[in-house]
Amino acid sequence: MARAPCLLLLLLPLLRVSADTPEPCEVDDEDVRCACNFSGSQPDWSEAFQCIGSVEVEIRGGGHSLEPFLKRAEGYSDPRQYADTIKALRVRRLTVGAARVPARLLLGVLRVLGYSRLKELTLEDLEVTGTAPPPPLEAAGPALSTLRLRNVSWATGGSWLAELQPWLKPGLKVLTVADAHSLALSCEQVRTFPALTTLDLSDNPGLGERGLTAALCPHKFPALQNLALRNTGLQTPTAACAALAAAGVQPHRLDLSRNSLGAPANPSAAGCTWPSTLNSLNLSFAGLQQVPKGLPAKLSVLDLSYNRLNREPRPEELPKVDNLTLDGNPFLVPEASKPQEHSMNSGVVPARAPSPLSVGMSGTLVLLQGVRAFA
Ligand SMILES: *[C@@H]1O[C@H](CO)[C@@H](O)[C@H](O)[C@H]1NC(C)=O
Ligand SMILES: *[C@@H]1O[C@H](CO)[C@@H](O)[C@H](O)[C@H]1NC(C)=O
Ligand SMILES: *[C@@H]1O[C@H](CO)[C@@H](O)[C@H](O)[C@H]1NC(C)=O
Ligand SMILES: *[C@@H]1O[C@H](CO)[C@@H](O)[C@H](O)[C@H]1NC(C)=O
């Protein structure tokens, strides 16, 4: 055991510091969660050894460059040497954030984690530098179910997904990419994700319709059921429909909430056919003044809450829906607490009495709309 090298050996002290720096790592009493924040100017990376028995590990690099670890990592050229040690790690969830990391180091660590039982990996606020090593001959990395990336930039731009993918076993189910620097993926290099059921591209406000078309690699997500596109700069539901059609993506649930979908529909996209699989559509917080035309003819769930509908939609304006949510629309809010911009032509009477819930929410609604007015 004494000589068994392991992943965390990479973290052996490169830099030693005086004892007056605060402890970077905290482990809970049950040794389940361990979090390190190496924010000091000369962190003692060996503190990360405390996490060796934890199930959930979070390591933040304080914005430091991890370049010095690269040589060390490359010393362990054959990961089979320490497979047993890695297999003994309890880690199931790992978060790595706030660092500059060479692509070769990141992918090398993934290869090593191929011997672990890691299920969920989150990368946050990372700058990935340099070029990727050639892909392994067979899938070498961890059998992740979930991969989340937020604010990760790659020196190689849009080919990042194609470079990362061969270092993961093919069973990935959930992929989340927020605050991406490039979602113009090199789709021809991306392989199929045979088990991916959830793709969440929310919180990429610069994406828009064209960006979405570039991000949804055609026919690479055959098992997709949930597609989340909250806050992605989309302007009409039809634009989303067109991007889905172009990519041959057939989700069951589509979340378009928190986009400003009130723009008039682009005539060139009119007539877009929604996937027949689609049964749940979220159009909440979308600034809609009327129900968009051309929605799927039948849905199980349609969420139109927190829009700007001034009257109750007429049945012919709506798809056939089992579960319709209209909370937080002005027509449900009593006249007195209605914000000025939404007071309507006098002849229109609210279609039905406001529910106690919507009355309770009206204060929040006024606030939200006030915030929007200044946004
Ligand atoms: C890490 O430490 C820095 C500096 O003390 C702090 O600003 C930051 O919020 C911490 N990050 C986390 C995730 O706790
Ligand atoms: C994104 O990550 C970089 C490090 O790569 C960091 O400097 C920047 O502050 C992060 N941005 C946000 C909005 O957190
Ligand atoms: C729709 O999206 C909103 C905002 O993102 C969320 O709060 C709500 O729970 C979603 N509705 C459904 C039915 O999932
Ligand atoms: C309607 O959908 C929401 C969100 O999916 C769910 O929480 C709620 O239970 C559903 N209601 C009915 C009556 O099916």
PDB file of C-alpha atoms and ligand atoms in Angstrom, residues 230 257-258 282 284-285 303, ligand 3:
ATOM      1  CA  ARG A 230     -34.388  27.759 -20.118  1.00  0.00           C
ATOM      2  CA  SER A 257     -39.260  28.771 -19.884  1.00  0.00           C
ATOM      3  CA  ARG A 258     -37.428  32.006 -19.121  1.00  0.00           C
ATOM      4  CA  ASN A 282     -42.985  24.637 -20.454  1.00  0.00           C
ATOM      5  CA  SER A 284     -43.483  29.752 -18.179  1.00  0.00           C
ATOM      6  CA  PHE A 285     -41.892  33.188 -17.582  1.00  0.00           C
ATOM      7  CA  ASP A 303     -47.157  25.413 -18.351  1.00  0.00           C
TER       8      ASP A 303
HETATM    9  C1  LIG B   3     -41.638  25.463 -15.879  1.00  0.00           C
HETATM   10  O1  LIG B   3     -40.528  26.324 -15.705  1.00  0.00           O
HETATM   11  C2  LIG B   3     -40.595  27.114 -14.523  1.00  0.00           C
HETATM   12  C3  LIG B   3     -39.451  28.111 -14.571  1.00  0.00           C
HETATM   13  O2  LIG B   3     -38.272  27.611 -15.119  1.00  0.00           O
HETATM   14  C4  LIG B   3     -40.554  26.175 -13.339  1.00  0.00           C
HETATM   15  O3  LIG B   3     -40.604  26.924 -12.145  1.00  0.00           O
HETATM   16  C5  LIG B   3     -41.760  25.222 -13.418  1.00  0.00           C
HETATM   17  O4  LIG B   3     -41.707  24.299 -12.363  1.00  0.00           O
HETATM   18  C6  LIG B   3     -41.764  24.474 -14.735  1.00  0.00           C
HETATM   19  N1  LIG B   3     -43.014  23.749 -14.886  1.00  0.00           N
HETATM   20  C7  LIG B   3     -43.084  22.432 -15.070  1.00  0.00           C
HETATM   21  C8  LIG B   3     -44.436  21.876 -15.303  1.00  0.00           C
HETATM   22  O5  LIG B   3     -42.101  21.714 -15.038  1.00  0.00           O
END
